[in-house]
Amino acid sequence: MPLFSGLLILFALLTAETQAKHDGLAQTPPMGWNSWNRFGCNINETLAREIADSMVAEGYLEAGYQYLNLDDCWQISRDPVSNKIAADPKTFPSGIKALADYVHAKGLKLGLYSDAGVMTCASRPGSLGFEEIDAATYAEWGVDYLKYDNCHTNGVPFLERFTAMSRALDSQTRPIVFSICEWGMNSPWSGWGRELGHSWRTTPDICDKFDDGVPGGEPGILARVSGAFETLVSVLGIKPIIWDIAPKILPARLVEILAHSRCSVMTLLDMNAELTQFAGPGGWNDPDMLEVGNGNMSYEEYKTHFLFWAALKSPLLLGSDLRNWGKQYAEMVKHEEVIRVNQDPLGRSVKRLKITRNGDREEIWGGPLAKDGAGRSRAVLVLLNRGRTSVQNYELPFSTIEEAFGEVADHQITTSDYQIRDTWERRDIGVYNGGEGPPLKTSLGSHCAVMLVVTRIDGANIVQPTRAAAPTMPTFQYGRNAIEAPENTSSASGSSRTYRSGGLTYSTSN
């Protein structure tokens, strides 16, 4: 796209009033499974049916994961007369309609992939110029979700390409969730993404890596160079052209390194830090699919990944082999309290509230949740240690807890009492009095995170504990660098107490 034309379109988007699709779809972030992260192009009908079986039999559907999404490589060609897209007969001999029927019979929904270009990223037939016929075909087959990628665009302006498919889907009688996979190149969160789709990618593709940087969470030199290059070509509107040409003129290994130098969980988290206000019911920021269980990160790193994607209100799309992965990961992604945060009807993403540097880097993220059944304001906090060493006595100030509530907080409440719950441990920690007590303190192992749900309590409705007994300074110790205490022990010294239960240590001091 010429630079001048790109600026005109950008100006029009920024000055236009944002209009959502208003079709009632994706009122909470979509949940399901996608084939790409684990299988790439190695997909077939048998795999899809077995994944469907696992989603039902192993409780993923019950937990909320309802979409079974085939990514690139299910398609092979177009009919020379009708131009209808056709599934690869070698890998999907029964066709997509039969697969959709199988999936629907199990209570699941089927998703497909296409591309806003002449070819997909894997050089299969794209939908550019065939939007109406493809949308009608998907509806005829019973497709419920479409991921729409951004390769091989032939220089056609992005807004023209994604609008064509959005309008084609809107013209169908079957509701189809539209996932815009434009990699965040043209700021889809600025308005046009919500107008055209139900989610929009904010980042490049994810990879199975925790951090691209150096100790302390700072980006490495390769990530900086790649980032500067990507920013330049995005501003010029030539990124699709560059990535089409690069594999033809550069060694394959160099292309791979450049493409994956800014793809880690922490890098993608950073890319979303300034975008959190754009997510909401019917339209979601999408930092790409989950890598949980694919083997290149530790358990604690995968847990941090999952907690943040849930708190960001990202679509939760599993990207592993659900038939053959560890029980610990199956239990992780089905954690009902974490999913409840992701599916909270208020639909507000957490934002980064605080960064502290003590040799490494610790962060606090937070955001409001819908009020509980008693009408009490709630918020979620996620505490993160990005560094390579454990962090002791990291403070969570009262002011930061207040900030997490945002404008949803009920400021008519005159007390400062908070019920604190550790979602992962499914445990109420106690009542914290921010007006009188010292800051909450945490200890976190390297690359660990903890998610807390905080409920603001009207002092008239609770029995005020004495300060000596109140758990006003809980200390959570997680991960491989956590300090261990004897199991099921408690001790008291003066006005300080520690409690060991369920793998966590809580302490109070006054």
Short mmCIF file of C-alpha atoms in Angstrom, two decimals:
data_model
loop_
_atom_site.label_atom_id
_atom_site.label_comp_id
_atom_site.label_asym_id
_atom_site.label_seq_id
_atom_site.Cartn_x
_atom_site.Cartn_y
_atom_site.Cartn_z
CA MET A 1 0.00 0.00 0.00
CA PRO A 2 1.44 3.41 -0.89
CA LEU A 3 2.36 5.49 2.14
CA PHE A 4 -0.03 8.36 1.25
CA SER A 5 -3.00 6.02 0.78
CA GLY A 6 -2.20 4.25 4.01
CA LEU A 7 -2.16 7.56 5.91
CA LEU A 8 -5.52 8.57 4.43
CA ILE A 9 -7.12 5.30 5.55
CA LEU A 10 -5.54 5.59 8.99
CA PHE A 11 -6.86 9.17 9.35
CA ALA A 12 -10.35 8.04 8.35
CA LEU A 13 -10.28 5.24 10.93
CA LEU A 14 -9.08 7.46 13.74
CA THR A 15 -11.69 10.14 13.08
CA ALA A 16 -14.66 7.82 12.51
CA GLU A 17 -16.98 6.72 15.29
CA THR A 18 -16.36 3.09 16.19
CA GLN A 19 -19.27 0.77 15.46
CA ALA A 20 -19.35 -2.76 16.82
CA LYS A 21 -20.88 -5.63 14.87
CA HIS A 22 -23.81 -5.89 17.34
CA ASP A 23 -24.59 -9.46 16.31
CA GLY A 24 -24.47 -10.91 19.81
CA LEU A 25 -21.44 -13.13 19.14
CA ALA A 26 -18.32 -13.38 21.32
CA GLN A 27 -19.77 -11.51 24.29
CA THR A 28 -17.03 -13.22 26.27
CA PRO A 29 -13.66 -14.29 24.80
CA PRO A 30 -13.99 -17.37 22.56
CA MET A 31 -12.58 -20.60 24.00
CA GLY A 32 -11.52 -23.67 22.07
CA TRP A 33 -8.67 -25.44 20.33
CA ASN A 34 -6.59 -24.58 17.25
CA SER A 35 -4.38 -26.94 15.29
CA TRP A 36 -1.49 -24.66 14.27
CA ASN A 37 0.85 -24.36 17.27
CA ARG A 38 1.26 -28.09 17.72
CA PHE A 39 0.55 -29.57 14.29
CA GLY A 40 1.15 -26.88 11.67
CA CYS A 41 0.17 -28.31 8.28
CA ASN A 42 0.12 -31.88 9.58
CA ILE A 43 -3.63 -32.07 10.11
CA ASN A 44 -6.25 -34.51 8.92
CA GLU A 45 -9.77 -35.72 9.52
CA THR A 46 -8.76 -38.41 11.98
CA LEU A 47 -6.87 -35.91 14.14
CA ALA A 48 -9.81 -33.51 14.15
CA ARG A 49 -12.28 -36.20 15.20
CA GLU A 50 -9.97 -37.49 17.92
CA ILE A 51 -9.47 -33.99 19.29
CA ALA A 52 -13.25 -33.55 19.29
CA ASP A 53 -13.59 -36.80 21.22
CA SER A 54 -11.01 -35.65 23.75
CA MET A 55 -12.59 -32.22 24.18
CA VAL A 56 -15.82 -33.87 25.26
CA ALA A 57 -14.55 -36.94 27.13
CA GLU A 58 -11.82 -35.11 29.07
CA GLY A 59 -13.98 -32.20 30.20
CA TYR A 60 -12.68 -29.37 27.99
CA LEU A 61 -16.12 -28.65 26.58
CA GLU A 62 -17.60 -28.64 30.07
CA ALA A 63 -14.89 -26.14 31.09
CA GLY A 64 -15.95 -23.81 28.26
CA TYR A 65 -13.74 -24.80 25.30
CA GLN A 66 -16.31 -25.13 22.53
CA TYR A 67 -14.56 -24.29 19.24
CA LEU A 68 -12.52 -26.87 17.34
CA ASN A 69 -10.59 -24.77 14.83
CA LEU A 70 -8.66 -26.12 11.85
CA ASP A 71 -5.88 -23.72 10.88
CA ASP A 72 -4.05 -23.57 7.55
CA CYS A 73 -3.71 -26.52 5.17
CA TRP A 74 -7.19 -28.07 5.25
CA GLN A 75 -7.91 -26.64 1.77
CA ILE A 76 -6.36 -27.71 -1.53
CA SER A 77 -7.95 -26.02 -4.58
CA ARG A 78 -11.00 -24.35 -6.11
CA ASP A 79 -13.54 -25.96 -8.39
CA PRO A 80 -12.72 -24.73 -11.93
CA VAL A 81 -16.38 -24.04 -12.70
CA SER A 82 -18.02 -22.88 -9.43
CA ASN A 83 -14.83 -21.55 -7.76
CA LYS A 84 -15.93 -23.21 -4.50
CA ILE A 85 -13.07 -23.97 -2.16
CA ALA A 86 -12.38 -27.69 -1.65
CA ALA A 87 -10.85 -29.58 1.24
CA ASP A 88 -7.80 -31.73 0.58
CA PRO A 89 -9.28 -35.15 -0.31
CA LYS A 90 -6.20 -36.95 0.97
CA THR A 91 -6.43 -35.53 4.49
CA PHE A 92 -10.16 -34.77 4.72
CA PRO A 93 -11.76 -37.45 2.52
CA SER A 94 -15.22 -37.02 4.06
CA GLY A 95 -15.17 -33.27 3.53
CA ILE A 96 -15.72 -30.38 5.91
CA LYS A 97 -19.51 -30.71 6.05
CA ALA A 98 -19.22 -34.23 7.45
CA LEU A 99 -16.64 -33.05 9.98
CA ALA A 100 -18.89 -30.18 11.04
CA ASP A 101 -21.76 -32.62 11.56
CA TYR A 102 -19.52 -34.84 13.71
CA VAL A 103 -18.33 -31.89 15.79
CA HIS A 104 -21.83 -30.45 16.21
CA ALA A 105 -23.21 -33.82 17.32
CA LYS A 106 -20.82 -33.65 20.26
CA GLY A 107 -21.96 -30.18 21.27
CA LEU A 108 -18.86 -28.47 19.83
CA LYS A 109 -18.50 -25.82 17.13
CA LEU A 110 -16.23 -25.93 14.08
CA GLY A 111 -13.81 -23.23 13.01
CA LEU A 112 -11.86 -22.88 9.75
CA TYR A 113 -8.97 -20.78 8.48
CA SER A 114 -8.57 -18.67 5.37
CA ASP A 115 -6.51 -15.72 4.23
CA ALA A 116 -7.17 -12.18 2.97
CA GLY A 117 -4.79 -12.82 0.09
CA VAL A 118 -4.50 -14.86 -3.06
CA MET A 119 -2.83 -17.65 -1.05
CA THR A 120 -2.69 -18.61 2.60
CA CYS A 121 0.54 -18.34 4.55
CA ALA A 122 1.18 -21.99 3.66
CA SER A 123 0.47 -21.28 -0.05
CA ARG A 124 -2.98 -22.87 -0.15
CA PRO A 125 -5.83 -21.02 -1.95
CA GLY A 126 -6.74 -17.74 -0.24
CA SER A 127 -10.06 -15.90 -0.25
CA LEU A 128 -9.10 -12.59 -1.88
CA GLY A 129 -11.66 -12.00 -4.61
CA PHE A 130 -13.74 -15.00 -3.49
CA GLU A 131 -15.14 -13.64 -0.23
CA GLU A 132 -18.83 -14.03 -1.05
CA ILE A 133 -18.58 -17.57 -2.35
CA ASP A 134 -16.30 -18.67 0.49
CA ALA A 135 -18.55 -17.17 3.18
CA ALA A 136 -21.57 -18.89 1.62
CA THR A 137 -19.66 -22.18 1.46
CA TYR A 138 -18.63 -21.96 5.12
CA ALA A 139 -22.23 -21.28 6.13
CA GLU A 140 -23.46 -24.18 3.99
CA TRP A 141 -20.97 -26.51 5.66
CA GLY A 142 -21.96 -25.40 9.16
CA VAL A 143 -18.82 -23.47 10.08
CA ASP A 144 -19.05 -21.39 13.27
CA TYR A 145 -15.73 -19.51 13.36
CA LEU A 146 -13.31 -18.11 10.78
CA LYS A 147 -9.69 -17.14 11.40
CA TYR A 148 -8.66 -14.80 8.58
CA ASP A 149 -4.92 -14.35 7.96
CA ASN A 150 -2.87 -11.72 6.12
CA CYS A 151 -0.39 -13.30 3.68
CA HIS A 152 0.09 -12.86 -0.11
CA THR A 153 -2.07 -9.74 -0.31
CA ASN A 154 -0.85 -8.46 -3.70
CA GLY A 155 -0.77 -4.93 -2.31
CA VAL A 156 -4.54 -4.64 -1.87
CA PRO A 157 -5.30 -2.26 1.05
CA PHE A 158 -5.95 -4.08 4.31
CA LEU A 159 -9.28 -2.36 4.98
CA GLU A 160 -10.65 -3.38 1.61
CA ARG A 161 -9.63 -7.00 2.12
CA PHE A 162 -10.96 -7.50 5.65
CA THR A 163 -14.12 -5.49 5.03
CA ALA A 164 -15.01 -7.72 2.06
CA MET A 165 -14.96 -10.88 4.15
CA SER A 166 -16.69 -9.26 7.12
CA ARG A 167 -19.56 -8.11 4.95
CA ALA A 168 -19.74 -11.49 3.21
CA LEU A 169 -20.07 -13.25 6.57
CA ASP A 170 -22.68 -10.74 7.71
CA SER A 171 -24.81 -11.58 4.66
CA GLN A 172 -25.10 -15.23 5.72
CA THR A 173 -27.94 -16.48 7.88
CA ARG A 174 -25.51 -18.57 9.93
CA PRO A 175 -23.65 -16.67 12.68
CA ILE A 176 -19.87 -17.02 12.24
CA VAL A 177 -17.30 -15.54 14.62
CA PHE A 178 -14.76 -13.52 12.61
CA SER A 179 -11.20 -13.61 13.97
CA ILE A 180 -9.00 -11.02 12.22
CA CYS A 181 -5.40 -12.23 12.01
CA GLU A 182 -3.71 -9.10 10.65
CA TRP A 183 -0.84 -9.26 13.21
CA GLY A 184 -1.60 -5.81 14.60
CA MET A 185 0.09 -4.09 11.66
CA ASN A 186 -2.61 -1.46 11.08
CA SER A 187 -3.88 -1.00 14.64
CA PRO A 188 -7.08 -3.05 14.39
CA TRP A 189 -7.83 -2.15 18.02
CA SER A 190 -8.23 1.51 16.95
CA GLY A 191 -11.77 0.88 15.73
CA TRP A 192 -11.88 -0.97 12.44
CA GLY A 193 -11.21 -4.35 14.06
CA ARG A 194 -14.24 -4.06 16.33
CA GLU A 195 -16.39 -2.84 13.45
CA LEU A 196 -15.44 -5.78 11.22
CA GLY A 197 -14.69 -8.67 13.55
CA HIS A 198 -14.97 -10.24 16.98
CA SER A 199 -11.26 -10.41 17.76
CA TRP A 200 -8.09 -9.02 16.23
CA ARG A 201 -4.54 -10.17 16.49
CA THR A 202 -2.37 -7.59 18.21
CA THR A 203 0.97 -9.34 17.68
CA PRO A 204 3.10 -11.53 15.44
CA ASP A 205 2.73 -15.29 15.87
CA ILE A 206 3.49 -16.67 19.31
CA CYS A 207 6.23 -19.24 19.92
CA ASP A 208 6.85 -21.71 22.73
CA LYS A 209 9.26 -19.45 24.61
CA PHE A 210 8.89 -17.46 27.81
CA ASP A 211 11.03 -14.40 27.10
CA ASP A 212 12.99 -12.96 24.17
CA GLY A 213 15.08 -10.75 26.42
CA VAL A 214 17.86 -10.78 28.95
CA PRO A 215 17.67 -11.02 32.74
CA GLY A 216 15.32 -8.35 34.03
CA GLY A 217 12.87 -8.64 31.17
CA GLU A 218 14.63 -6.23 28.80
CA PRO A 219 14.59 -7.15 25.10
CA GLY A 220 17.77 -8.57 23.62
CA ILE A 221 19.64 -6.92 20.75
CA LEU A 222 18.13 -9.20 18.10
CA ALA A 223 14.63 -8.43 19.34
CA ARG A 224 15.41 -4.71 19.28
CA VAL A 225 16.74 -4.83 15.71
CA SER A 226 13.83 -6.98 14.54
CA GLY A 227 11.38 -4.70 16.33
CA ALA A 228 12.78 -1.55 14.74
CA PHE A 229 12.67 -3.19 11.29
CA GLU A 230 9.09 -4.39 11.82
CA THR A 231 7.97 -0.94 12.97
CA LEU A 232 9.52 0.70 9.91
CA VAL A 233 7.95 -1.61 7.36
CA SER A 234 4.59 -1.44 9.16
CA VAL A 235 4.59 2.37 9.00
CA LEU A 236 5.43 2.22 5.30
CA GLY A 237 2.66 -0.30 4.72
CA ILE A 238 4.96 -2.83 3.08
CA LYS A 239 5.23 -5.53 5.72
CA PRO A 240 3.25 -8.18 3.76
CA ILE A 241 5.46 -7.52 0.73
CA ILE A 242 8.66 -7.76 2.80
CA TRP A 243 7.67 -11.08 4.34
CA ASP A 244 6.65 -12.43 0.94
CA ILE A 245 10.05 -11.51 -0.51
CA ALA A 246 12.28 -12.34 2.48
CA PRO A 247 12.18 -16.16 2.10
CA LYS A 248 13.22 -15.78 -1.54
CA ILE A 249 16.31 -13.64 -0.94
CA LEU A 250 17.49 -14.58 2.57
CA PRO A 251 18.74 -17.87 4.01
CA ALA A 252 15.89 -19.84 5.53
CA ARG A 253 17.53 -19.93 8.97
CA LEU A 254 17.91 -16.14 9.04
CA VAL A 255 14.26 -15.68 8.11
CA GLU A 256 13.28 -18.08 10.90
CA ILE A 257 15.42 -16.20 13.43
CA LEU A 258 13.99 -12.82 12.43
CA ALA A 259 10.44 -14.10 12.44
CA HIS A 260 10.82 -15.63 15.91
CA SER A 261 12.96 -12.99 17.62
CA ARG A 262 9.90 -11.26 19.06
CA CYS A 263 7.45 -14.06 19.65
CA SER A 264 7.72 -15.02 23.31
CA VAL A 265 5.00 -14.88 25.93
CA MET A 266 6.57 -11.88 27.67
CA THR A 267 7.17 -9.97 24.43
CA LEU A 268 3.55 -10.46 23.35
CA LEU A 269 2.41 -9.47 26.83
CA ASP A 270 4.38 -6.22 26.48
CA MET A 271 2.82 -5.56 23.07
CA ASN A 272 -0.62 -5.71 24.69
CA ALA A 273 0.22 -3.55 27.69
CA GLU A 274 -0.96 -0.33 26.03
CA LEU A 275 -3.98 -1.90 24.31
CA THR A 276 -5.96 -3.27 27.21
CA GLN A 277 -8.66 -0.58 27.09
CA PHE A 278 -9.77 -1.73 23.63
CA ALA A 279 -10.99 -5.19 24.67
CA GLY A 280 -14.62 -5.71 25.62
CA PRO A 281 -17.78 -7.73 24.97
CA GLY A 282 -18.07 -8.54 21.28
CA GLY A 283 -14.49 -7.57 20.41
CA TRP A 284 -11.24 -8.83 21.92
CA ASN A 285 -7.51 -8.21 21.70
CA ASP A 286 -5.86 -11.45 20.55
CA PRO A 287 -2.19 -11.99 21.49
CA ASP A 288 -2.36 -15.38 19.71
CA MET A 289 -3.07 -18.91 20.83
CA LEU A 290 -1.90 -20.72 23.95
CA GLU A 291 1.35 -22.67 23.93
CA VAL A 292 0.62 -24.48 27.21
CA GLY A 293 2.01 -28.01 27.20
CA ASN A 294 4.05 -27.86 23.99
CA GLY A 295 7.26 -28.65 25.84
CA ASN A 296 9.67 -25.72 25.69
CA MET A 297 8.70 -23.94 28.92
CA SER A 298 8.50 -24.99 32.55
CA TYR A 299 5.26 -25.70 34.34
CA GLU A 300 5.42 -22.36 36.18
CA GLU A 301 6.09 -20.49 32.92
CA TYR A 302 3.09 -22.13 31.27
CA LYS A 303 0.99 -21.25 34.29
CA THR A 304 2.10 -17.61 34.05
CA HIS A 305 1.23 -17.67 30.33
CA PHE A 306 -2.24 -19.06 31.06
CA LEU A 307 -2.97 -16.68 33.94
CA PHE A 308 -2.10 -13.62 31.86
CA TRP A 309 -4.00 -14.67 28.74
CA ALA A 310 -7.03 -15.24 30.98
CA ALA A 311 -6.68 -11.89 32.74
CA LEU A 312 -6.12 -10.02 29.45
CA LYS A 313 -9.49 -11.39 28.30
CA SER A 314 -7.72 -13.01 25.38
CA PRO A 315 -9.46 -15.75 23.43
CA LEU A 316 -8.35 -18.98 25.10
CA LEU A 317 -7.46 -21.27 22.21
CA LEU A 318 -5.52 -24.36 23.26
CA GLY A 319 -2.66 -25.19 20.94
CA SER A 320 -1.45 -28.59 22.14
CA ASP A 321 -2.20 -32.25 21.50
CA LEU A 322 -5.09 -32.81 23.89
CA ARG A 323 -4.90 -36.55 23.30
CA ASN A 324 -1.36 -36.89 24.61
CA TRP A 325 -0.24 -34.33 27.13
CA GLY A 326 0.41 -34.21 30.83
CA LYS A 327 -2.43 -34.35 33.31
CA GLN A 328 -1.00 -31.27 35.01
CA TYR A 329 -1.58 -29.18 31.87
CA ALA A 330 -5.09 -30.50 31.36
CA GLU A 331 -5.89 -29.50 34.93
CA MET A 332 -4.23 -26.12 34.41
CA VAL A 333 -6.31 -25.03 31.42
CA LYS A 334 -9.53 -26.30 32.98
CA HIS A 335 -9.03 -24.32 36.20
CA GLU A 336 -12.55 -23.02 36.78
CA GLU A 337 -11.63 -19.91 38.79
CA VAL A 338 -9.10 -18.69 36.23
CA ILE A 339 -11.59 -19.33 33.41
CA ARG A 340 -14.20 -17.43 35.41
CA VAL A 341 -11.92 -14.37 35.36
CA ASN A 342 -11.47 -14.70 31.58
CA GLN A 343 -15.21 -15.08 31.01
CA ASP A 344 -16.23 -12.33 33.43
CA PRO A 345 -19.24 -10.53 31.89
CA LEU A 346 -17.79 -7.07 32.46
CA GLY A 347 -15.12 -7.96 29.89
CA ARG A 348 -12.44 -5.59 31.17
CA SER A 349 -8.80 -6.55 30.60
CA VAL A 350 -6.15 -6.11 33.24
CA LYS A 351 -3.63 -3.33 32.63
CA ARG A 352 -0.08 -2.93 33.90
CA LEU A 353 -0.24 -0.89 37.11
CA LYS A 354 3.30 -1.04 38.44
CA ILE A 355 6.83 -2.07 37.51
CA THR A 356 9.52 -2.49 40.15
CA ARG A 357 13.18 -3.12 39.42
CA ASN A 358 15.32 -4.72 42.10
CA GLY A 359 17.99 -6.24 39.87
CA ASP A 360 15.22 -8.16 38.11
CA ARG A 361 11.75 -6.97 37.15
CA GLU A 362 8.46 -7.41 38.99
CA GLU A 363 5.10 -6.25 37.72
CA ILE A 364 1.56 -5.82 39.01
CA TRP A 365 -1.38 -5.93 36.61
CA GLY A 366 -4.98 -5.36 37.59
CA GLY A 367 -8.46 -4.58 36.40
CA PRO A 368 -12.11 -4.58 37.47
CA LEU A 369 -14.48 -7.53 37.44
CA ALA A 370 -18.26 -7.57 37.46
CA LYS A 371 -19.82 -7.08 40.88
CA ASP A 372 -20.66 -10.20 42.85
CA GLY A 373 -24.16 -11.37 43.72
CA ALA A 374 -24.22 -9.12 46.77
CA GLY A 375 -23.43 -6.06 44.66
CA ARG A 376 -19.85 -5.73 45.92
CA SER A 377 -17.13 -4.37 43.66
CA ARG A 378 -14.41 -6.83 42.64
CA ALA A 379 -11.07 -6.66 40.87
CA VAL A 380 -8.39 -9.07 39.74
CA LEU A 381 -4.66 -8.59 40.34
CA VAL A 382 -1.86 -10.57 38.69
CA LEU A 383 1.59 -10.32 40.25
CA LEU A 384 4.57 -11.30 38.09
CA ASN A 385 8.26 -11.92 38.63
CA ARG A 386 9.92 -11.68 35.20
CA GLY A 387 13.43 -12.12 36.54
CA ARG A 388 15.65 -15.16 36.87
CA THR A 389 15.86 -15.12 40.66
CA SER A 390 13.22 -15.28 43.37
CA VAL A 391 11.78 -12.07 44.78
CA GLN A 392 11.28 -11.67 48.50
CA ASN A 393 8.91 -9.22 50.22
CA TYR A 394 7.65 -7.56 47.09
CA GLU A 395 5.05 -5.02 48.20
CA LEU A 396 1.50 -4.68 46.89
CA PRO A 397 0.48 -1.20 48.04
CA PHE A 398 -3.05 -0.28 49.03
CA SER A 399 -3.08 2.39 46.29
CA THR A 400 -2.37 -0.24 43.63
CA ILE A 401 -5.27 -2.38 44.83
CA GLU A 402 -7.51 0.69 44.59
CA GLU A 403 -6.26 1.40 41.08
CA ALA A 404 -7.26 -2.08 39.92
CA PHE A 405 -10.92 -1.28 40.56
CA GLY A 406 -10.87 1.67 38.16
CA GLU A 407 -14.05 3.65 37.69
CA VAL A 408 -16.13 0.56 38.53
CA ALA A 409 -15.20 0.88 42.21
CA ASP A 410 -18.01 1.91 44.52
CA HIS A 411 -16.50 5.03 46.04
CA GLN A 412 -19.45 5.44 48.40
CA ILE A 413 -17.94 2.71 50.51
CA THR A 414 -16.06 4.45 53.26
CA THR A 415 -14.18 1.48 54.65
CA SER A 416 -11.04 -0.02 53.12
CA ASP A 417 -11.56 -3.70 53.75
CA TYR A 418 -10.78 -6.25 51.04
CA GLN A 419 -11.42 -9.96 50.89
CA ILE A 420 -8.39 -11.51 49.14
CA ARG A 421 -8.68 -14.82 47.28
CA ASP A 422 -5.89 -16.77 45.62
CA THR A 423 -7.62 -18.15 42.53
CA TRP A 424 -5.02 -20.80 41.74
CA GLU A 425 -5.14 -22.32 45.20
CA ARG A 426 -8.92 -21.74 45.38
CA ARG A 427 -8.33 -20.27 48.82
CA ASP A 428 -9.61 -17.22 50.67
CA ILE A 429 -6.59 -15.64 52.29
CA GLY A 430 -8.41 -13.23 54.57
CA VAL A 431 -9.53 -9.65 55.01
CA TYR A 432 -6.99 -6.94 54.33
CA ASN A 433 -7.45 -3.50 55.90
CA GLY A 434 -5.57 -1.12 53.62
CA GLY A 435 -6.50 1.93 55.64
CA GLU A 436 -4.71 0.68 58.74
CA GLY A 437 -2.45 -2.20 57.83
CA PRO A 438 0.93 -2.24 56.05
CA PRO A 439 1.20 -3.18 52.37
CA LEU A 440 0.59 -6.73 51.29
CA LYS A 441 3.85 -8.51 50.51
CA THR A 442 4.58 -11.38 48.16
CA SER A 443 7.43 -13.70 47.40
CA LEU A 444 7.52 -15.14 43.89
CA GLY A 445 9.88 -17.57 42.24
CA SER A 446 11.51 -16.85 38.88
CA HIS A 447 8.99 -16.44 36.02
CA CYS A 448 6.09 -17.06 38.40
CA ALA A 449 2.79 -15.28 38.75
CA VAL A 450 -0.12 -15.28 41.18
CA MET A 451 -3.71 -14.22 40.46
CA LEU A 452 -5.74 -12.63 43.26
CA VAL A 453 -9.44 -11.75 43.18
CA VAL A 454 -10.15 -8.84 45.52
CA THR A 455 -13.64 -8.06 46.79
CA ARG A 456 -14.35 -4.70 48.38
CA ILE A 457 -16.35 -5.28 51.58
CA ASP A 458 -18.66 -2.87 53.36
CA GLY A 459 -17.42 -2.74 56.91
CA ALA A 460 -20.98 -2.80 58.25
CA ASN A 461 -21.46 -6.32 56.91
CA ILE A 462 -18.42 -7.99 58.42
CA VAL A 463 -17.05 -8.70 61.84
CA GLN A 464 -13.87 -6.68 62.10
CA PRO A 465 -10.99 -8.98 63.16
CA THR A 466 -8.47 -7.76 65.66
CA ARG A 467 -5.25 -6.58 64.12
CA ALA A 468 -3.20 -9.21 65.91
CA ALA A 469 -5.17 -12.02 64.24
CA ALA A 470 -5.96 -10.47 60.85
CA PRO A 471 -4.02 -11.80 57.84
CA THR A 472 -3.09 -8.28 56.75
CA MET A 473 0.25 -9.19 55.17
CA PRO A 474 -0.05 -12.50 53.33
CA THR A 475 3.15 -13.65 51.70
CA PHE A 476 2.76 -16.08 48.79
CA GLN A 477 5.69 -18.23 47.85
CA TYR A 478 5.52 -19.88 44.43
CA GLY A 479 7.83 -21.65 42.08
CA ARG A 480 11.19 -23.31 42.04
CA ASN A 481 12.95 -20.50 43.90
CA ALA A 482 10.41 -20.18 46.70
CA ILE A 483 11.50 -20.54 50.31
CA GLU A 484 10.00 -23.68 51.74
CA ALA A 485 8.58 -24.11 55.23
CA PRO A 486 7.67 -27.33 57.04
CA GLU A 487 4.32 -28.65 55.82
CA ASN A 488 1.22 -28.02 57.98
CA THR A 489 3.03 -25.99 60.59
CA SER A 490 2.34 -22.66 62.21
CA SER A 491 4.40 -20.49 64.48
CA ALA A 492 3.88 -17.25 66.33
CA SER A 493 6.40 -14.80 67.61
CA GLY A 494 5.25 -11.52 69.12
CA SER A 495 2.73 -10.05 66.70
CA SER A 496 3.89 -12.07 63.65
CA ARG A 497 2.43 -15.39 62.50
CA THR A 498 3.14 -17.73 59.61
CA TYR A 499 0.93 -20.49 58.23
CA ARG A 500 1.87 -23.29 55.85
CA SER A 501 -0.97 -24.91 53.92
CA GLY A 502 -1.42 -26.40 50.48
CA GLY A 503 2.08 -25.56 49.30
CA LEU A 504 1.79 -21.84 50.19
CA THR A 505 3.12 -19.78 53.04
CA TYR A 506 1.02 -16.96 54.47
CA SER A 507 2.43 -14.54 56.99
CA THR A 508 1.07 -11.64 58.99
CA SER A 509 2.98 -9.04 60.90
CA ASN A 510 2.06 -5.79 62.56
#
